[in-house]
Structures are given as structure tokens and as C-alpha cells.
PDB file of C-alpha atoms in Angstrom:
ATOM      1  CA  MET A   1     209.837-127.607  -1.639  1.00 33.00           C
ATOM      2  CA  CYS A   2     209.818-130.662   0.535  1.00 34.00           C
ATOM      3  CA  SER A   3     212.928-130.947   2.591  1.00 33.00           C
ATOM      4  CA  ALA A   4     211.583-131.961   5.964  1.00 38.00           C
ATOM      5  CA  VAL A   5     213.328-134.906   7.530  1.00 37.00           C
ATOM      6  CA  VAL A   6     210.907-136.675   9.738  1.00 37.00           C
ATOM      7  CA  PRO A   7     212.330-138.871  12.500  1.00 35.00           C
ATOM      8  CA  LEU A   8     211.660-142.543  12.266  1.00 34.00           C
ATOM      9  CA  SER A   9     209.214-143.816  14.821  1.00 34.00           C
ATOM     10  CA  PRO A  10     209.289-143.704  17.776  1.00 35.00           C
ATOM     11  CA  PRO A  11     208.374-140.930  18.361  1.00 36.00           C
ATOM     12  CA  PRO A  12     205.819-140.753  15.581  1.00 36.00           C
ATOM     13  CA  ALA A  13     206.319-137.971  13.090  1.00 39.00           C
ATOM     14  CA  THR A  14     203.444-135.585  12.942  1.00 42.00           C
ATOM     15  CA  ASN A  15     204.495-132.656  10.834  1.00 49.00           C
ATOM     16  CA  ALA A  16     202.390-131.506   7.947  1.00 54.00           C
ATOM     17  CA  LEU A  17     204.057-128.810   5.928  1.00 54.00           C
ATOM     18  CA  ALA A  18     202.505-126.336   3.596  1.00 54.00           C
ATOM     19  CA  ALA A  19     203.861-126.961   0.134  1.00 54.00           C
ATOM     20  CA  GLY A  20     202.185-123.955  -1.349  1.00 54.00           C
ATOM     21  CA  ARG A  21     199.177-121.731  -1.026  1.00 57.00           C
ATOM     22  CA  GLY A  22     196.373-123.924   0.144  1.00 60.00           C
ATOM     23  CA  VAL A  23     198.129-127.229  -0.440  1.00 67.00           C
ATOM     24  CA  PRO A  24     199.377-129.019   2.676  1.00 67.00           C
ATOM     25  CA  ALA A  25     201.778-131.818   1.811  1.00 67.00           C
ATOM     26  CA  ARG A  26     202.370-134.659   4.187  1.00 67.00           C
ATOM     27  CA  PRO A  27     205.722-136.357   3.620  1.00 68.00           C
ATOM     28  CA  LEU A  28     205.849-139.755   5.228  1.00 69.00           C
ATOM     29  CA  ILE A  29     209.260-141.206   5.899  1.00 67.00           C
ATOM     30  CA  GLY A  30     209.957-144.464   7.653  1.00 69.00           C
ATOM     31  CA  THR A  31     207.886-147.501   8.360  1.00 72.00           C
ATOM     32  CA  LEU A  32     204.204-146.884   8.704  1.00 72.00           C
ATOM     33  CA  ASP A  33     202.319-148.749  11.382  1.00 76.00           C
ATOM     34  CA  SER A  34     198.705-148.402  12.414  1.00 74.00           C
ATOM     35  CA  ASN A  35     199.481-146.015  15.259  1.00 79.00           C
ATOM     36  CA  ARG A  36     201.448-143.732  13.051  1.00 79.00           C
ATOM     37  CA  THR A  37     198.887-143.691  10.264  1.00 81.00           C
ATOM     38  CA  GLN A  38     196.259-142.764  12.838  1.00 83.00           C
ATOM     39  CA  VAL A  39     198.386-139.793  13.923  1.00 85.00           C
ATOM     40  CA  VAL A  40     198.953-138.879  10.289  1.00 82.00           C
ATOM     41  CA  MET A  41     195.225-138.902   9.661  1.00 86.00           C
ATOM     42  CA  GLU A  42     194.471-136.669  12.622  1.00 88.00           C
ATOM     43  CA  THR A  43     197.219-134.117  11.974  1.00 87.00           C
ATOM     44  CA  LEU A  44     196.428-133.886   8.285  1.00 87.00           C
ATOM     45  CA  LEU A  45     192.720-133.311   8.910  1.00 89.00           C
ATOM     46  CA  GLN A  46     193.549-130.741  11.573  1.00 89.00           C
ATOM     47  CA  ARG A  47     195.843-128.895   9.182  1.00 86.00           C
ATOM     48  CA  ILE A  48     193.179-128.927   6.501  1.00 87.00           C
ATOM     49  CA  VAL A  49     190.855-127.108   8.909  1.00 87.00           C
ATOM     50  CA  GLU A  50     193.544-124.623   9.916  1.00 86.00           C
ATOM     51  CA  THR A  51     194.656-123.789   6.382  1.00 85.00           C
ATOM     52  CA  GLY A  52     191.324-124.120   4.598  1.00 84.00           C
ATOM     53  CA  SER A  53     193.026-126.088   1.852  1.00 84.00           C
ATOM     54  CA  ALA A  54     191.201-127.307  -1.204  1.00 85.00           C
ATOM     55  CA  ILE A  55     193.721-130.045  -1.985  1.00 88.00           C
ATOM     56  CA  ALA A  56     195.984-132.173   0.225  1.00 88.00           C
ATOM     57  CA  ILE A  57     198.872-134.403  -0.840  1.00 88.00           C
ATOM     58  CA  ILE A  58     200.093-137.463   1.060  1.00 87.00           C
ATOM     59  CA  ASP A  59     203.584-138.327  -0.142  1.00 87.00           C
ATOM     60  CA  ILE A  60     204.765-141.853   0.647  1.00 86.00           C
ATOM     61  CA  THR A  61     208.093-141.771  -1.226  1.00 84.00           C
ATOM     62  CA  GLY A  62     209.929-142.514   2.017  1.00 82.00           C
ATOM     63  CA  VAL A  63     207.771-145.444   2.995  1.00 82.00           C
ATOM     64  CA  PRO A  64     209.495-148.779   2.366  1.00 81.00           C
ATOM     65  CA  THR A  65     206.566-151.111   3.013  1.00 80.00           C
ATOM     66  CA  VAL A  66     202.814-150.916   2.995  1.00 80.00           C
ATOM     67  CA  ASP A  67     200.556-153.625   4.375  1.00 80.00           C
ATOM     68  CA  THR A  68     196.789-153.975   4.067  1.00 79.00           C
ATOM     69  CA  MET A  69     196.218-152.212   7.370  1.00 81.00           C
ATOM     70  CA  VAL A  70     198.230-149.164   6.335  1.00 81.00           C
ATOM     71  CA  ALA A  71     196.672-149.067   2.884  1.00 83.00           C
ATOM     72  CA  GLN A  72     193.255-149.143   4.489  1.00 83.00           C
ATOM     73  CA  HIS A  73     194.217-146.285   6.806  1.00 84.00           C
ATOM     74  CA  LEU A  74     195.396-144.234   3.829  1.00 85.00           C
ATOM     75  CA  MET A  75     192.074-144.873   2.119  1.00 86.00           C
ATOM     76  CA  LYS A  76     190.245-143.794   5.278  1.00 88.00           C
ATOM     77  CA  THR A  77     192.276-140.600   5.452  1.00 89.00           C
ATOM     78  CA  VAL A  78     191.410-139.795   1.857  1.00 90.00           C
ATOM     79  CA  ALA A  79     187.721-140.515   2.500  1.00 90.00           C
ATOM     80  CA  ALA A  80     187.682-138.381   5.661  1.00 92.00           C
ATOM     81  CA  ALA A  81     189.365-135.489   3.842  1.00 92.00           C
ATOM     82  CA  ARG A  82     186.757-135.753   1.104  1.00 91.00           C
ATOM     83  CA  LEU A  83     183.983-135.595   3.693  1.00 92.00           C
ATOM     84  CA  MET A  84     185.475-132.369   4.950  1.00 92.00           C
ATOM     85  CA  GLY A  85     185.462-130.968   1.439  1.00 90.00           C
ATOM     86  CA  THR A  86     189.107-131.414   0.496  1.00 90.00           C
ATOM     87  CA  GLU A  87     190.513-133.514  -2.291  1.00 89.00           C
ATOM     88  CA  CYS A  88     193.370-135.773  -1.254  1.00 89.00           C
ATOM     89  CA  MET A  89     196.094-137.127  -3.533  1.00 89.00           C
ATOM     90  CA  ILE A  90     198.661-139.811  -2.802  1.00 89.00           C
ATOM     91  CA  SER A  91     202.087-139.432  -4.382  1.00 89.00           C
ATOM     92  CA  GLY A  92     205.370-141.283  -4.431  1.00 87.00           C
ATOM     93  CA  ILE A  93     204.104-144.835  -4.528  1.00 85.00           C
ATOM     94  CA  ARG A  94     207.151-147.019  -5.169  1.00 85.00           C
ATOM     95  CA  PRO A  95     206.981-149.686  -7.852  1.00 86.00           C
ATOM     96  CA  GLN A  96     207.260-152.446  -5.259  1.00 84.00           C
ATOM     97  CA  ILE A  97     204.475-150.896  -3.201  1.00 84.00           C
ATOM     98  CA  ALA A  98     202.251-150.575  -6.248  1.00 85.00           C
ATOM     99  CA  GLN A  99     202.833-154.280  -6.910  1.00 85.00           C
ATOM    100  CA  THR A 100     202.162-155.198  -3.281  1.00 82.00           C
ATOM    101  CA  MET A 101     198.968-153.192  -3.182  1.00 81.00           C
ATOM    102  CA  VAL A 102     197.615-154.842  -6.285  1.00 83.00           C
ATOM    103  CA  HIS A 103     198.610-158.291  -5.000  1.00 83.00           C
ATOM    104  CA  LEU A 104     196.921-157.535  -1.686  1.00 80.00           C
ATOM    105  CA  GLY A 105     193.809-156.522  -3.553  1.00 79.00           C
ATOM    106  CA  VAL A 106     193.888-152.957  -2.250  1.00 75.00           C
ATOM    107  CA  ALA A 107     192.295-150.926  -5.002  1.00 72.00           C
ATOM    108  CA  LEU A 108     192.859-147.216  -4.658  1.00 73.00           C
ATOM    109  CA  GLY A 109     189.731-146.755  -6.728  1.00 74.00           C
ATOM    110  CA  ASP A 110     188.952-143.139  -7.369  1.00 77.00           C
ATOM    111  CA  VAL A 111     191.853-141.729  -5.368  1.00 85.00           C
ATOM    112  CA  THR A 112     194.176-139.597  -7.458  1.00 87.00           C
ATOM    113  CA  THR A 113     197.660-141.102  -7.325  1.00 87.00           C
ATOM    114  CA  LYS A 114     200.846-139.661  -8.770  1.00 88.00           C
ATOM    115  CA  ALA A 115     204.273-141.198  -9.157  1.00 86.00           C
ATOM    116  CA  THR A 116     206.093-138.185  -7.740  1.00 87.00           C
ATOM    117  CA  LEU A 117     205.383-135.343  -5.347  1.00 86.00           C
ATOM    118  CA  ALA A 118     206.216-132.933  -8.172  1.00 88.00           C
ATOM    119  CA  GLY A 119     203.539-134.552 -10.308  1.00 88.00           C
ATOM    120  CA  ALA A 120     200.980-134.258  -7.533  1.00 87.00           C
ATOM    121  CA  PHE A 121     201.933-130.645  -6.913  1.00 86.00           C
ATOM    122  CA  ALA A 122     201.585-129.822 -10.608  1.00 88.00           C
ATOM    123  CA  THR A 123     198.159-131.440 -10.685  1.00 88.00           C
ATOM    124  CA  ALA A 124     197.146-129.508  -7.555  1.00 86.00           C
ATOM    125  CA  LEU A 125     198.200-126.222  -9.151  1.00 86.00           C
ATOM    126  CA  HIS A 126     196.349-127.113 -12.325  1.00 88.00           C
ATOM    127  CA  LYS A 127     193.160-127.912 -10.410  1.00 85.00           C
ATOM    128  CA  MET A 128     193.400-124.639  -8.519  1.00 83.00           C
ATOM    129  CA  ARG A 129     193.980-122.840 -11.812  1.00 82.00           C
ATOM    130  CA  LEU A 130     197.335-121.584 -10.679  1.00 82.00           C
ATOM    131  CA  ALA A 131     200.628-121.691 -12.523  1.00 82.00           C
ATOM    132  CA  ILE A 132     204.262-121.018 -11.783  1.00 82.00           C
ATOM    133  CA  THR A 133     205.542-118.499 -14.301  1.00 84.00           C
ATOM    134  CA  ASP A 134     208.783-116.790 -15.142  1.00 86.00           C
ATOM    135  CA  VAL A 135     209.189-113.479 -13.279  1.00 87.00           C
ATOM    136  CA  LYS A 136     210.440-111.761 -16.426  1.00 82.00           C
ATOM    137  CA  ALA A 137     207.335-112.679 -18.389  1.00 64.00           C
TER     138      ALA A 137
ATOM    139  CA  MET B   1     159.398-129.032  20.006  1.00 60.00           C
ATOM    140  CA  ASP B   2     162.872-128.154  18.792  1.00 81.00           C
ATOM    141  CA  ARG B   3     163.311-127.488  15.140  1.00 85.00           C
ATOM    142  CA  ILE B   4     166.321-126.708  13.025  1.00 89.00           C
ATOM    143  CA  PRO B   5     165.790-123.424  11.172  1.00 90.00           C
ATOM    144  CA  ILE B   6     165.862-123.473   7.386  1.00 93.00           C
ATOM    145  CA  LEU B   7     166.788-120.118   5.850  1.00 93.00           C
ATOM    146  CA  LYS B   8     166.015-119.151   2.287  1.00 93.00           C
ATOM    147  CA  MET B   9     168.622-117.182   0.357  1.00 90.00           C
ATOM    148  CA  GLY B  10     167.510-116.530  -3.176  1.00 90.00           C
ATOM    149  CA  ASP B  11     167.014-119.935  -4.683  1.00 90.00           C
ATOM    150  CA  LEU B  12     169.166-121.636  -2.076  1.00 92.00           C
ATOM    151  CA  LEU B  13     168.243-123.042   1.310  1.00 94.00           C
ATOM    152  CA  LEU B  14     170.647-122.735   4.223  1.00 94.00           C
ATOM    153  CA  VAL B  15     170.478-125.156   7.130  1.00 94.00           C
ATOM    154  CA  THR B  16     172.783-124.611  10.101  1.00 93.00           C
ATOM    155  CA  ILE B  17     172.972-127.420  12.593  1.00 90.00           C
ATOM    156  CA  GLN B  18     174.238-125.951  15.848  1.00 86.00           C
ATOM    157  CA  VAL B  19     172.986-128.458  18.348  1.00 84.00           C
ATOM    158  CA  ASP B  20     173.700-132.125  18.703  1.00 82.00           C
ATOM    159  CA  MET B  21     171.273-134.033  16.574  1.00 83.00           C
ATOM    160  CA  HIS B  22     169.002-136.621  18.027  1.00 85.00           C
ATOM    161  CA  ASP B  23     166.982-138.974  15.904  1.00 87.00           C
ATOM    162  CA  ARG B  24     163.647-137.167  16.136  1.00 90.00           C
ATOM    163  CA  LEU B  25     165.262-133.824  15.306  1.00 90.00           C
ATOM    164  CA  ALA B  26     166.881-135.409  12.264  1.00 90.00           C
ATOM    165  CA  MET B  27     163.580-136.833  11.061  1.00 90.00           C
ATOM    166  CA  THR B  28     161.869-133.457  11.547  1.00 92.00           C
ATOM    167  CA  LEU B  29     164.634-131.766   9.570  1.00 92.00           C
ATOM    168  CA  GLN B  30     164.213-134.275   6.769  1.00 92.00           C
ATOM    169  CA  ASP B  31     160.462-133.580   6.606  1.00 92.00           C
ATOM    170  CA  ASP B  32     160.820-129.807   6.874  1.00 93.00           C
ATOM    171  CA  LEU B  33     163.590-129.604   4.332  1.00 93.00           C
ATOM    172  CA  THR B  34     161.859-131.647   1.649  1.00 93.00           C
ATOM    173  CA  ASP B  35     158.736-129.520   2.153  1.00 93.00           C
ATOM    174  CA  ARG B  36     160.745-126.318   1.936  1.00 93.00           C
ATOM    175  CA  ILE B  37     162.593-127.395  -1.215  1.00 93.00           C
ATOM    176  CA  VAL B  38     159.259-127.798  -2.941  1.00 92.00           C
ATOM    177  CA  THR B  39     157.526-124.678  -1.596  1.00 93.00           C
ATOM    178  CA  ALA B  40     160.565-122.440  -2.073  1.00 92.00           C
ATOM    179  CA  ARG B  41     161.467-124.026  -5.426  1.00 90.00           C
ATOM    180  CA  ALA B  42     165.040-124.247  -4.192  1.00 92.00           C
ATOM    181  CA  ARG B  43     167.868-125.109  -6.577  1.00 91.00           C
ATOM    182  CA  GLY B  44     170.380-125.882  -3.904  1.00 92.00           C
ATOM    183  CA  VAL B  45     170.664-126.807  -0.245  1.00 93.00           C
ATOM    184  CA  LEU B  46     173.630-125.942   1.944  1.00 94.00           C
ATOM    185  CA  ILE B  47     173.915-127.819   5.225  1.00 94.00           C
ATOM    186  CA  ASP B  48     176.441-126.369   7.670  1.00 94.00           C
ATOM    187  CA  ILE B  49     177.442-128.957  10.259  1.00 92.00           C
ATOM    188  CA  SER B  50     180.376-127.088  11.778  1.00 91.00           C
ATOM    189  CA  GLY B  51     178.560-127.062  15.125  1.00 90.00           C
ATOM    190  CA  LEU B  52     177.990-130.802  15.075  1.00 89.00           C
ATOM    191  CA  GLU B  53     180.368-132.601  17.406  1.00 89.00           C
ATOM    192  CA  MET B  54     178.885-136.050  17.506  1.00 86.00           C
ATOM    193  CA  VAL B  55     177.481-138.244  14.790  1.00 87.00           C
ATOM    194  CA  ASP B  56     176.189-141.762  14.777  1.00 88.00           C
ATOM    195  CA  SER B  57     175.307-144.029  11.907  1.00 88.00           C
ATOM    196  CA  PHE B  58     171.737-142.752  11.917  1.00 90.00           C
ATOM    197  CA  ILE B  59     172.717-139.107  11.492  1.00 89.00           C
ATOM    198  CA  GLY B  60     175.240-140.094   8.822  1.00 89.00           C
ATOM    199  CA  ARG B  61     172.616-141.996   6.917  1.00 89.00           C
ATOM    200  CA  MET B  62     170.196-139.118   7.324  1.00 89.00           C
ATOM    201  CA  LEU B  63     172.671-136.721   5.687  1.00 88.00           C
ATOM    202  CA  ALA B  64     173.024-139.102   2.757  1.00 89.00           C
ATOM    203  CA  ASN B  65     169.232-139.482   2.580  1.00 90.00           C
ATOM    204  CA  ILE B  66     168.619-135.744   2.581  1.00 90.00           C
ATOM    205  CA  ALA B  67     171.092-135.371  -0.275  1.00 88.00           C
ATOM    206  CA  SER B  68     169.377-138.107  -2.299  1.00 89.00           C
ATOM    207  CA  MET B  69     165.925-136.660  -1.604  1.00 91.00           C
ATOM    208  CA  SER B  70     166.940-133.179  -2.679  1.00 89.00           C
ATOM    209  CA  ARG B  71     168.436-134.581  -5.848  1.00 87.00           C
ATOM    210  CA  VAL B  72     165.090-136.202  -6.622  1.00 88.00           C
ATOM    211  CA  LEU B  73     163.526-132.775  -6.051  1.00 90.00           C
ATOM    212  CA  ASP B  74     166.083-131.211  -8.406  1.00 88.00           C
ATOM    213  CA  ALA B  75     168.161-129.418  -5.755  1.00 91.00           C
ATOM    214  CA  GLU B  76     171.850-130.040  -5.135  1.00 90.00           C
ATOM    215  CA  THR B  77     173.019-130.555  -1.566  1.00 91.00           C
ATOM    216  CA  VAL B  78     176.400-129.467  -0.232  1.00 93.00           C
ATOM    217  CA  VAL B  79     177.468-130.419   3.291  1.00 93.00           C
ATOM    218  CA  VAL B  80     180.005-127.959   4.700  1.00 94.00           C
ATOM    219  CA  GLY B  81     182.168-127.527   7.778  1.00 92.00           C
ATOM    220  CA  MET B  82     182.508-131.131   8.855  1.00 93.00           C
ATOM    221  CA  ARG B  83     184.931-131.461  11.762  1.00 92.00           C
ATOM    222  CA  PRO B  84     187.883-133.858  11.523  1.00 93.00           C
ATOM    223  CA  ALA B  85     186.571-136.017  14.368  1.00 92.00           C
ATOM    224  CA  VAL B  86     183.186-136.283  12.704  1.00 92.00           C
ATOM    225  CA  ALA B  87     184.770-137.161   9.360  1.00 93.00           C
ATOM    226  CA  ILE B  88     186.882-139.895  10.960  1.00 92.00           C
ATOM    227  CA  THR B  89     183.853-141.292  12.777  1.00 91.00           C
ATOM    228  CA  LEU B  90     181.773-141.442   9.614  1.00 92.00           C
ATOM    229  CA  VAL B  91     184.570-143.183   7.725  1.00 91.00           C
ATOM    230  CA  GLU B  92     185.013-145.689  10.562  1.00 90.00           C
ATOM    231  CA  LEU B  93     181.272-146.340  10.392  1.00 90.00           C
ATOM    232  CA  GLY B  94     181.704-147.064   6.692  1.00 88.00           C
ATOM    233  CA  LEU B  95     179.653-144.038   5.673  1.00 87.00           C
ATOM    234  CA  THR B  96     181.695-142.247   3.048  1.00 86.00           C
ATOM    235  CA  LEU B  97     178.617-140.357   1.775  1.00 86.00           C
ATOM    236  CA  ASN B  98     179.569-140.934  -1.823  1.00 83.00           C
ATOM    237  CA  GLY B  99     176.646-139.077  -3.350  1.00 80.00           C
ATOM    238  CA  VAL B 100     177.074-136.009  -1.150  1.00 87.00           C
ATOM    239  CA  ARG B 101     179.055-132.956  -2.206  1.00 91.00           C
ATOM    240  CA  THR B 102     181.211-131.417   0.484  1.00 93.00           C
ATOM    241  CA  ALA B 103     183.079-128.166   1.039  1.00 93.00           C
ATOM    242  CA  LEU B 104     185.317-126.814   3.776  1.00 92.00           C
ATOM    243  CA  ASN B 105     183.197-123.830   4.773  1.00 91.00           C
ATOM    244  CA  VAL B 106     180.039-121.933   3.884  1.00 92.00           C
ATOM    245  CA  ASP B 107     181.941-119.646   1.498  1.00 91.00           C
ATOM    246  CA  LYS B 108     183.301-122.505  -0.554  1.00 91.00           C
ATOM    247  CA  GLY B 109     179.983-124.327  -0.375  1.00 92.00           C
ATOM    248  CA  MET B 110     178.197-121.323  -1.863  1.00 92.00           C
ATOM    249  CA  GLU B 111     180.817-121.107  -4.595  1.00 91.00           C
ATOM    250  CA  LEU B 112     180.292-124.774  -5.381  1.00 91.00           C
ATOM    251  CA  LEU B 113     176.492-124.437  -5.478  1.00 91.00           C
ATOM    252  CA  ASN B 114     176.699-121.411  -7.759  1.00 90.00           C
ATOM    253  CA  SER B 115     179.090-123.207 -10.090  1.00 89.00           C
ATOM    254  CA  LEU B 116     176.624-126.108 -10.288  1.00 82.00           C
ATOM    255  CA  GLY B 117     174.147-123.919 -12.097  1.00 71.00           C
ATOM    256  CA  GLY B 118     172.160-122.391  -9.288  1.00 50.00           C
ATOM    257  CA  HIS B 119     171.127-119.553 -11.582  1.00 50.00           C
ATOM    258  CA  GLN B 120     168.517-121.405 -13.564  1.00 48.00           C
ATOM    259  CA  GLY B 121     165.588-120.488 -11.332  1.00 42.00           C
TER     260      GLY B 121
END
């Protein structure tokens, strides 16, 4: 489902792939800096417009470190997506990053977070009242 | 003087903003819309801002105000079609419009309004 390998910056990675009908997923791999998160924000919002998606997932499994600046950018992306009428989920937060965020005082508040991309995808399907079923059934 | 048209569709009001808002236009819209909600006994308001390319803090606050006012008047407001650049600007301005419902386009906005119980009237 999510096999894109995104080059480490530079150049900044800007691909947003469609993980399923109406759900763009945004895998982030490599160190996030402010420039890159800005690009992420813009491409994700652009893809939301193009695909008309109800739910977007930002997957940060491949991100080794998160600082306050980056966390704030992620929050801004989620808020901007909400303003456009799309719900945004963050998945793949590593244990260390979860600890760092709490220590830094970055509360993700009412943002839906999932441990894995699979979890986020399942939640997205559930919210869209879709299910993956056996073909034979 | 310029005015932004307010269309009535059943028990919903449809506002399409297709020009760049200036402060006086925003104030006029606020007045007109609150009047119309009462006279038309509207259950929901749909504001389409897909034509809006520039926002400032005043326009952002006005959108939030209109939503709060319509809630007081027992009508739900849905803002639809916000452009990415506008969304980023509002977030940078610290206006996350927490009380305002949003949808991607008019279709989805209508769906949302109908699911909120727009059939009571």
C-alpha cells in the first residue's frame, strides 16, 4: 500500500500518494526541517483539492526526530486541512517521538493519531463506511 | 453599493463569495445574512468561498462571527471550498475557526447540512 521511497532532503520530497479511494497518504521519510514541512503542507493541501478527499493521513514512521518547530508545522497542516473540510490523521509516531513531544509540551489535542499507517487506514475506511472484504464472500 | 447575493434553497441559504472581500462588504453580508436567516426561517447556511483568493484577519473573524450568529439564530453554518492558500493564511493568523463546520465543496457541504437535521422546518 505504501511503498514509496522518498529521497532524503535535499531535494525535498513532495510526493503525496493515494492510498485508497479518497484517502491521500503522505509518507514522510528522513529528517523534517521547517522548509520541508512547509512543502509537505502545500502539496498535501493541493492534493486534497485535486482528489476531493474526505480524510488525509500524514505518516511519520520514517521521521527520526521531531522538534517543536516541526510539531507546530504538523499541527498547522492538520488545522489547514480541517479548514478546507478534510479530516487529517497522523500515524506512525515513534515511541521516542511521542516522549519528545510530551516533554516539549506539544499537545496534539484533538488530532487523531494512530501508531501505524495500517491503523490510520483502517480508521479512515471505518469513517467512510467502507470495508475490505473477501472476494468470495 | 455592492452586495453579496444570498440565495434561498428550501430551508437553506446559499452565499457564494466570488469577489475579494473588503471590510464594508463583509459587514453588509453579516447584516444581510442575519436578517435573511430570520425572515426566511433558515435551518442552515452554506457559504462558498471557493472564489476567495485573499483573506485577512478581519475576514477570518467575520466568518467565525457569522457562524456564531447563525448558531444563535438556530441555523448551522458550513463554509465550503476554501483554497489551500487561504487555509494556510488563516492558520498562520491563528484563526482555526474552531466553531465553524467545513466541507470540501458545495456537494459535500449540502450533504453535511442535511445530515445535521435540516429537515425539521
